[in-house]
PDB file of C-alpha atoms in Angstrom:
ATOM      1  CA  UNK Y  30    -165.215-218.792  78.600  1.00 67.00           C
ATOM      2  CA  UNK Y  31    -166.304-218.321  82.195  1.00 72.00           C
ATOM      3  CA  UNK Y  32    -167.750-215.020  83.407  1.00 80.00           C
ATOM      4  CA  UNK Y  33    -164.594-214.406  85.447  1.00 78.00           C
ATOM      5  CA  UNK Y  34    -162.361-215.031  82.421  1.00 75.00           C
ATOM      6  CA  UNK Y  35    -164.583-212.803  80.267  1.00 83.00           C
ATOM      7  CA  UNK Y  36    -164.368-209.994  82.835  1.00 85.00           C
ATOM      8  CA  UNK Y  37    -160.569-210.198  82.902  1.00 80.00           C
ATOM      9  CA  UNK Y  38    -160.440-210.221  79.101  1.00 80.00           C
ATOM     10  CA  UNK Y  39    -162.809-207.241  78.848  1.00 85.00           C
ATOM     11  CA  UNK Y  40    -160.690-205.248  81.313  1.00 83.00           C
ATOM     12  CA  UNK Y  41    -157.549-206.166  79.388  1.00 78.00           C
ATOM     13  CA  UNK Y  42    -159.143-205.051  76.116  1.00 83.00           C
ATOM     14  CA  UNK Y  43    -160.332-201.755  77.586  1.00 83.00           C
ATOM     15  CA  UNK Y  44    -156.785-201.037  78.726  1.00 75.00           C
ATOM     16  CA  UNK Y  45    -155.401-202.207  75.376  1.00 75.00           C
ATOM     17  CA  UNK Y  46    -157.613-199.917  73.293  1.00 83.00           C
ATOM     18  CA  UNK Y  47    -157.710-196.943  75.672  1.00 79.00           C
ATOM     19  CA  UNK Y  48    -153.923-196.633  75.907  1.00 71.00           C
ATOM     20  CA  UNK Y  49    -153.050-193.852  73.423  1.00 72.00           C
ATOM     21  CA  UNK Y  50    -151.320-195.057  70.279  1.00 77.00           C
ATOM     22  CA  UNK Y  51    -151.303-194.329  66.525  1.00 83.00           C
ATOM     23  CA  UNK Y  52    -154.976-195.283  66.174  1.00 88.00           C
ATOM     24  CA  UNK Y  53    -155.992-192.893  68.939  1.00 86.00           C
ATOM     25  CA  UNK Y  54    -153.919-190.068  67.480  1.00 84.00           C
ATOM     26  CA  UNK Y  55    -155.408-190.663  64.032  1.00 89.00           C
ATOM     27  CA  UNK Y  56    -158.957-190.662  65.442  1.00 92.00           C
ATOM     28  CA  UNK Y  57    -158.302-187.412  67.313  1.00 88.00           C
ATOM     29  CA  UNK Y  58    -156.805-185.856  64.165  1.00 86.00           C
ATOM     30  CA  UNK Y  59    -159.803-186.979  62.091  1.00 90.00           C
ATOM     31  CA  UNK Y  60    -162.195-185.569  64.668  1.00 90.00           C
ATOM     32  CA  UNK Y  61    -160.379-182.239  64.617  1.00 84.00           C
ATOM     33  CA  UNK Y  62    -160.231-181.868  60.837  1.00 81.00           C
ATOM     34  CA  UNK Y  63    -163.300-183.665  59.450  1.00 88.00           C
ATOM     35  CA  UNK Y  64    -167.068-183.617  59.897  1.00 90.00           C
ATOM     36  CA  UNK Y  65    -167.878-186.078  62.667  1.00 92.00           C
ATOM     37  CA  UNK Y  66    -169.724-188.499  60.371  1.00 92.00           C
ATOM     38  CA  UNK Y  67    -166.795-188.738  57.967  1.00 93.00           C
ATOM     39  CA  UNK Y  68    -164.318-188.981  60.848  1.00 94.00           C
ATOM     40  CA  UNK Y  69    -166.139-192.102  62.048  1.00 96.00           C
ATOM     41  CA  UNK Y  70    -164.937-193.870  58.895  1.00 96.00           C
ATOM     42  CA  UNK Y  71    -161.616-194.071  60.711  1.00 95.00           C
ATOM     43  CA  UNK Y  72    -163.315-196.051  63.471  1.00 97.00           C
ATOM     44  CA  UNK Y  73    -164.863-198.336  60.846  1.00 97.00           C
ATOM     45  CA  UNK Y  74    -161.390-198.969  59.424  1.00 96.00           C
ATOM     46  CA  UNK Y  75    -160.049-199.868  62.874  1.00 94.00           C
ATOM     47  CA  UNK Y  76    -162.947-202.305  63.336  1.00 95.00           C
ATOM     48  CA  UNK Y  77    -162.108-203.854  59.949  1.00 95.00           C
ATOM     49  CA  UNK Y  78    -158.492-204.319  61.024  1.00 92.00           C
ATOM     50  CA  UNK Y  79    -159.543-205.631  64.438  1.00 91.00           C
ATOM     51  CA  UNK Y  80    -161.870-208.221  62.873  1.00 92.00           C
ATOM     52  CA  UNK Y  81    -159.129-209.383  60.499  1.00 89.00           C
ATOM     53  CA  UNK Y  82    -156.509-209.601  63.261  1.00 85.00           C
ATOM     54  CA  UNK Y  83    -158.854-211.471  65.577  1.00 84.00           C
ATOM     55  CA  UNK Y  84    -159.549-214.047  62.875  1.00 84.00           C
ATOM     56  CA  UNK Y  85    -155.873-214.316  61.924  1.00 80.00           C
ATOM     57  CA  UNK Y  86    -154.928-214.729  65.576  1.00 75.00           C
ATOM     58  CA  UNK Y  87    -157.497-217.478  65.955  1.00 75.00           C
ATOM     59  CA  UNK Y  88    -155.931-219.224  62.970  1.00 77.00           C
ATOM     60  CA  UNK Y  89    -152.449-218.801  64.437  1.00 70.00           C
ATOM     61  CA  UNK Y  90    -151.178-216.478  61.725  1.00 55.00           C
ATOM     62  CA  UNK Y  91    -150.219-213.655  64.100  1.00 56.00           C
ATOM     63  CA  UNK Y  92    -148.062-215.992  66.179  1.00 57.00           C
ATOM     64  CA  UNK Y  93    -146.469-217.295  62.967  1.00 57.00           C
ATOM     65  CA  UNK Y  94    -145.558-213.770  61.848  1.00 56.00           C
ATOM     66  CA  UNK Y  95    -144.002-212.867  65.185  1.00 55.00           C
ATOM     67  CA  UNK Y  96    -142.019-216.111  65.120  1.00 63.00           C
ATOM     68  CA  UNK Y  97    -140.306-215.063  61.862  1.00 67.00           C
ATOM     69  CA  UNK Y  98    -137.612-212.445  62.657  1.00 67.00           C
ATOM     70  CA  UNK Y  99    -137.028-211.468  59.015  1.00 73.00           C
ATOM     71  CA  UNK Y 100    -140.731-210.994  58.256  1.00 64.00           C
ATOM     72  CA  UNK Y 101    -141.218-209.048  61.470  1.00 61.00           C
ATOM     73  CA  UNK Y 102    -138.218-206.821  60.624  1.00 70.00           C
ATOM     74  CA  UNK Y 103    -139.590-205.947  57.183  1.00 70.00           C
ATOM     75  CA  UNK Y 104    -143.052-205.188  58.559  1.00 60.00           C
ATOM     76  CA  UNK Y 105    -141.577-203.208  61.439  1.00 64.00           C
ATOM     77  CA  UNK Y 106    -139.378-200.986  59.266  1.00 74.00           C
ATOM     78  CA  UNK Y 107    -142.136-200.401  56.715  1.00 69.00           C
ATOM     79  CA  UNK Y 108    -144.580-199.448  59.452  1.00 60.00           C
ATOM     80  CA  UNK Y 109    -142.046-197.204  61.195  1.00 68.00           C
ATOM     81  CA  UNK Y 110    -141.289-195.376  57.953  1.00 76.00           C
ATOM     82  CA  UNK Y 111    -144.986-194.871  57.268  1.00 65.00           C
ATOM     83  CA  UNK Y 112    -145.671-193.400  60.708  1.00 64.00           C
ATOM     84  CA  UNK Y 113    -142.654-191.095  60.562  1.00 78.00           C
ATOM     85  CA  UNK Y 114    -143.717-189.921  57.086  1.00 75.00           C
ATOM     86  CA  UNK Y 115    -147.211-189.180  58.414  1.00 67.00           C
ATOM     87  CA  UNK Y 116    -145.705-187.199  61.269  1.00 75.00           C
ATOM     88  CA  UNK Y 117    -143.386-185.144  59.071  1.00 83.00           C
ATOM     89  CA  UNK Y 118    -146.190-184.392  56.621  1.00 74.00           C
ATOM     90  CA  UNK Y 119    -148.536-183.448  59.464  1.00 71.00           C
ATOM     91  CA  UNK Y 120    -145.944-181.119  61.001  1.00 77.00           C
ATOM     92  CA  UNK Y 121    -145.333-179.358  57.684  1.00 77.00           C
ATOM     93  CA  UNK Y 122    -149.053-178.964  57.009  1.00 71.00           C
ATOM     94  CA  UNK Y 123    -149.993-177.897  60.541  1.00 67.00           C
ATOM     95  CA  UNK Y 124    -149.972-174.178  59.751  1.00 66.00           C
ATOM     96  CA  UNK Y 125    -152.059-174.617  56.612  1.00 65.00           C
ATOM     97  CA  UNK Y 126    -155.879-174.460  56.624  1.00 59.00           C
ATOM     98  CA  UNK Y 127    -157.480-177.792  57.492  1.00 52.00           C
ATOM     99  CA  UNK Y 128    -158.435-179.484  54.198  1.00 53.00           C
ATOM    100  CA  UNK Y 129    -161.943-180.589  55.144  1.00 46.00           C
ATOM    101  CA  UNK Y 130    -163.202-180.839  51.570  1.00 47.00           C
ATOM    102  CA  UNK Y 131    -160.316-182.544  49.804  1.00 61.00           C
ATOM    103  CA  UNK Y 132    -160.292-185.875  51.623  1.00 74.00           C
ATOM    104  CA  UNK Y 133    -162.729-188.326  50.068  1.00 86.00           C
ATOM    105  CA  UNK Y 134    -164.317-190.912  52.298  1.00 89.00           C
ATOM    106  CA  UNK Y 135    -162.260-193.699  50.715  1.00 91.00           C
ATOM    107  CA  UNK Y 136    -159.035-191.890  51.599  1.00 92.00           C
ATOM    108  CA  UNK Y 137    -160.115-191.428  55.225  1.00 93.00           C
ATOM    109  CA  UNK Y 138    -160.970-195.128  55.506  1.00 96.00           C
ATOM    110  CA  UNK Y 139    -157.852-196.482  53.770  1.00 94.00           C
ATOM    111  CA  UNK Y 140    -155.551-194.119  55.660  1.00 92.00           C
ATOM    112  CA  UNK Y 141    -156.979-195.266  59.002  1.00 93.00           C
ATOM    113  CA  UNK Y 142    -156.794-198.902  57.898  1.00 93.00           C
ATOM    114  CA  UNK Y 143    -153.101-198.495  57.038  1.00 90.00           C
ATOM    115  CA  UNK Y 144    -152.350-196.864  60.403  1.00 87.00           C
ATOM    116  CA  UNK Y 145    -154.254-199.596  62.250  1.00 88.00           C
ATOM    117  CA  UNK Y 146    -152.579-202.430  60.358  1.00 85.00           C
ATOM    118  CA  UNK Y 147    -149.002-201.320  61.064  1.00 78.00           C
ATOM    119  CA  UNK Y 148    -149.806-200.247  64.626  1.00 69.00           C
ATOM    120  CA  UNK Y 149    -147.124-201.847  66.842  1.00 62.00           C
ATOM    121  CA  UNK Y 150    -149.729-202.357  69.564  1.00 62.00           C
ATOM    122  CA  UNK Y 151    -151.791-204.613  67.318  1.00 68.00           C
ATOM    123  CA  UNK Y 152    -149.595-207.678  66.961  1.00 64.00           C
ATOM    124  CA  UNK Y 153    -148.519-207.556  70.598  1.00 62.00           C
ATOM    125  CA  UNK Y 154    -152.065-207.011  71.847  1.00 65.00           C
ATOM    126  CA  UNK Y 155    -153.753-209.702  69.797  1.00 69.00           C
ATOM    127  CA  UNK Y 156    -150.967-212.164  70.511  1.00 64.00           C
ATOM    128  CA  UNK Y 157    -151.254-211.439  74.239  1.00 62.00           C
ATOM    129  CA  UNK Y 158    -155.015-211.898  74.115  1.00 64.00           C
ATOM    130  CA  UNK Y 159    -154.757-215.257  72.434  1.00 62.00           C
ATOM    131  CA  UNK Y 160    -151.817-216.543  74.454  1.00 59.00           C
ATOM    132  CA  UNK Y 161    -153.285-215.532  77.816  1.00 64.00           C
ATOM    133  CA  UNK Y 162    -157.067-215.832  77.491  1.00 66.00           C
ATOM    134  CA  UNK Y 163    -157.815-218.572  74.960  1.00 66.00           C
ATOM    135  CA  UNK Y 164    -158.231-221.985  76.555  1.00 67.00           C
ATOM    136  CA  UNK Y 165    -156.523-224.755  74.563  1.00 62.00           C
ATOM    137  CA  UNK Y 166    -159.020-227.389  75.707  1.00 67.00           C
ATOM    138  CA  UNK Y 167    -162.052-225.459  74.388  1.00 70.00           C
ATOM    139  CA  UNK Y 168    -162.866-225.213  70.644  1.00 76.00           C
ATOM    140  CA  UNK Y 169    -161.437-221.911  69.374  1.00 72.00           C
ATOM    141  CA  UNK Y 170    -164.528-220.836  67.436  1.00 79.00           C
ATOM    142  CA  UNK Y 171    -166.720-221.410  70.485  1.00 79.00           C
ATOM    143  CA  UNK Y 172    -164.488-218.949  72.356  1.00 77.00           C
ATOM    144  CA  UNK Y 173    -164.429-216.559  69.410  1.00 82.00           C
ATOM    145  CA  UNK Y 174    -168.207-216.199  69.659  1.00 85.00           C
ATOM    146  CA  UNK Y 175    -167.569-214.411  72.952  1.00 86.00           C
ATOM    147  CA  UNK Y 176    -164.186-212.804  72.305  1.00 85.00           C
ATOM    148  CA  UNK Y 177    -164.988-211.110  68.987  1.00 89.00           C
ATOM    149  CA  UNK Y 178    -168.197-209.260  69.989  1.00 92.00           C
ATOM    150  CA  UNK Y 179    -166.594-208.158  73.262  1.00 92.00           C
ATOM    151  CA  UNK Y 180    -163.437-206.890  71.581  1.00 91.00           C
ATOM    152  CA  UNK Y 181    -165.232-205.150  68.716  1.00 94.00           C
ATOM    153  CA  UNK Y 182    -167.802-203.382  70.918  1.00 96.00           C
ATOM    154  CA  UNK Y 183    -165.089-202.088  73.257  1.00 95.00           C
ATOM    155  CA  UNK Y 184    -162.950-201.055  70.279  1.00 94.00           C
ATOM    156  CA  UNK Y 185    -165.835-199.157  68.678  1.00 96.00           C
ATOM    157  CA  UNK Y 186    -166.717-197.321  71.896  1.00 96.00           C
ATOM    158  CA  UNK Y 187    -163.114-196.438  72.659  1.00 93.00           C
ATOM    159  CA  UNK Y 188    -162.155-195.025  69.256  1.00 95.00           C
ATOM    160  CA  UNK Y 189    -165.481-193.263  68.804  1.00 96.00           C
ATOM    161  CA  UNK Y 190    -164.673-191.507  72.082  1.00 94.00           C
ATOM    162  CA  UNK Y 191    -161.225-190.525  70.771  1.00 92.00           C
ATOM    163  CA  UNK Y 192    -162.863-189.174  67.596  1.00 94.00           C
ATOM    164  CA  UNK Y 193    -165.374-187.190  69.642  1.00 93.00           C
ATOM    165  CA  UNK Y 194    -162.530-185.844  71.774  1.00 88.00           C
ATOM    166  CA  UNK Y 195    -160.809-184.642  68.606  1.00 87.00           C
ATOM    167  CA  UNK Y 196    -163.994-182.945  67.425  1.00 88.00           C
ATOM    168  CA  UNK Y 197    -164.354-181.139  70.757  1.00 86.00           C
ATOM    169  CA  UNK Y 198    -160.676-180.151  70.728  1.00 78.00           C
ATOM    170  CA  UNK Y 199    -161.048-178.847  67.189  1.00 72.00           C
ATOM    171  CA  UNK Y 200    -163.975-176.646  68.182  1.00 70.00           C
ATOM    172  CA  UNK Y 201    -162.069-175.401  71.215  1.00 66.00           C
ATOM    173  CA  UNK Y 202    -158.962-174.558  69.185  1.00 56.00           C
ATOM    174  CA  UNK Y 203    -160.368-171.266  67.925  1.00 47.00           C
ATOM    175  CA  UNK Y 204    -156.999-169.497  67.773  1.00 47.00           C
ATOM    176  CA  UNK Y 205    -154.891-170.223  64.704  1.00 49.00           C
ATOM    177  CA  UNK Y 206    -151.656-170.434  66.724  1.00 46.00           C
ATOM    178  CA  UNK Y 207    -153.115-172.881  69.245  1.00 49.00           C
ATOM    179  CA  UNK Y 208    -154.632-174.969  66.453  1.00 61.00           C
ATOM    180  CA  UNK Y 209    -151.280-175.135  64.664  1.00 67.00           C
ATOM    181  CA  UNK Y 210    -149.404-176.329  67.718  1.00 71.00           C
ATOM    182  CA  UNK Y 211    -152.133-178.820  68.581  1.00 66.00           C
ATOM    183  CA  UNK Y 212    -151.847-180.343  65.113  1.00 67.00           C
ATOM    184  CA  UNK Y 213    -148.070-180.353  65.407  1.00 76.00           C
ATOM    185  CA  UNK Y 214    -148.373-182.210  68.708  1.00 75.00           C
ATOM    186  CA  UNK Y 215    -150.436-184.875  66.928  1.00 67.00           C
ATOM    187  CA  UNK Y 216    -147.822-185.054  64.157  1.00 73.00           C
ATOM    188  CA  UNK Y 217    -145.021-185.398  66.705  1.00 79.00           C
ATOM    189  CA  UNK Y 218    -146.862-188.356  68.246  1.00 72.00           C
ATOM    190  CA  UNK Y 219    -146.776-190.139  64.879  1.00 65.00           C
ATOM    191  CA  UNK Y 220    -143.013-189.547  64.621  1.00 79.00           C
ATOM    192  CA  UNK Y 221    -142.453-190.833  68.158  1.00 79.00           C
ATOM    193  CA  UNK Y 222    -144.565-193.931  67.506  1.00 64.00           C
ATOM    194  CA  UNK Y 223    -142.618-194.539  64.286  1.00 69.00           C
ATOM    195  CA  UNK Y 224    -139.283-194.364  66.100  1.00 77.00           C
ATOM    196  CA  UNK Y 225    -140.567-196.649  68.858  1.00 69.00           C
ATOM    197  CA  UNK Y 226    -141.849-199.125  66.291  1.00 57.00           C
ATOM    198  CA  UNK Y 227    -138.543-199.082  64.401  1.00 67.00           C
ATOM    199  CA  UNK Y 228    -136.592-199.880  67.558  1.00 72.00           C
ATOM    200  CA  UNK Y 229    -139.024-202.422  68.999  1.00 58.00           C
ATOM    201  CA  UNK Y 230    -138.426-206.134  69.206  1.00 59.00           C
ATOM    202  CA  UNK Y 231    -140.818-208.889  68.218  1.00 52.00           C
ATOM    203  CA  UNK Y 232    -143.499-209.719  70.816  1.00 48.00           C
ATOM    204  CA  UNK Y 233    -142.581-212.818  72.734  1.00 48.00           C
ATOM    205  CA  UNK Y 234    -144.835-215.846  72.547  1.00 46.00           C
ATOM    206  CA  UNK Y 235    -145.707-217.765  75.653  1.00 45.00           C
ATOM    207  CA  UNK Y 236    -143.790-221.021  75.932  1.00 43.00           C
TER     208      UNK Y 236
END
């Protein structure tokens, strides 16, 4: 991958990860409600998902999934239902005290991993990256040695920033009423993302 191609890919990935989506909302929510160290487990989960999706994309699995309408429909509806459920639960619990002590580290990690895996941005983003930036005449694993570190470093920096933003927002939300509505806003985002995912179409592959 040339320096010019790498620069374009890096800019694309910054835009891809920085655009608010379910992962960003989950990181902000974790930052607001958890100690910062534990909240970073959500970032670790996103990096786990990103590594898996990058490898699957390199193997062509992501393109295969998006080429199967029935498989995409099942995954889409399951993911939409999960996000909407998270939003409804978050809305109902918004007025309750933040449960900082009842969420074990494993739950934080697995919850973030689930959100990242069904994120509608993921399939579209990874498919776009591999259809637009990977050169067919260059061995894929040679390109992956550049693509993976770039993508993972940008992903880590971006979602750590979202987590830090949540922590700062949580400290600023000193009033109970403001805190409740802030948490409800986060919950509403999950519901909106769920509806958008449920009505989305499969990402198109490049012909």
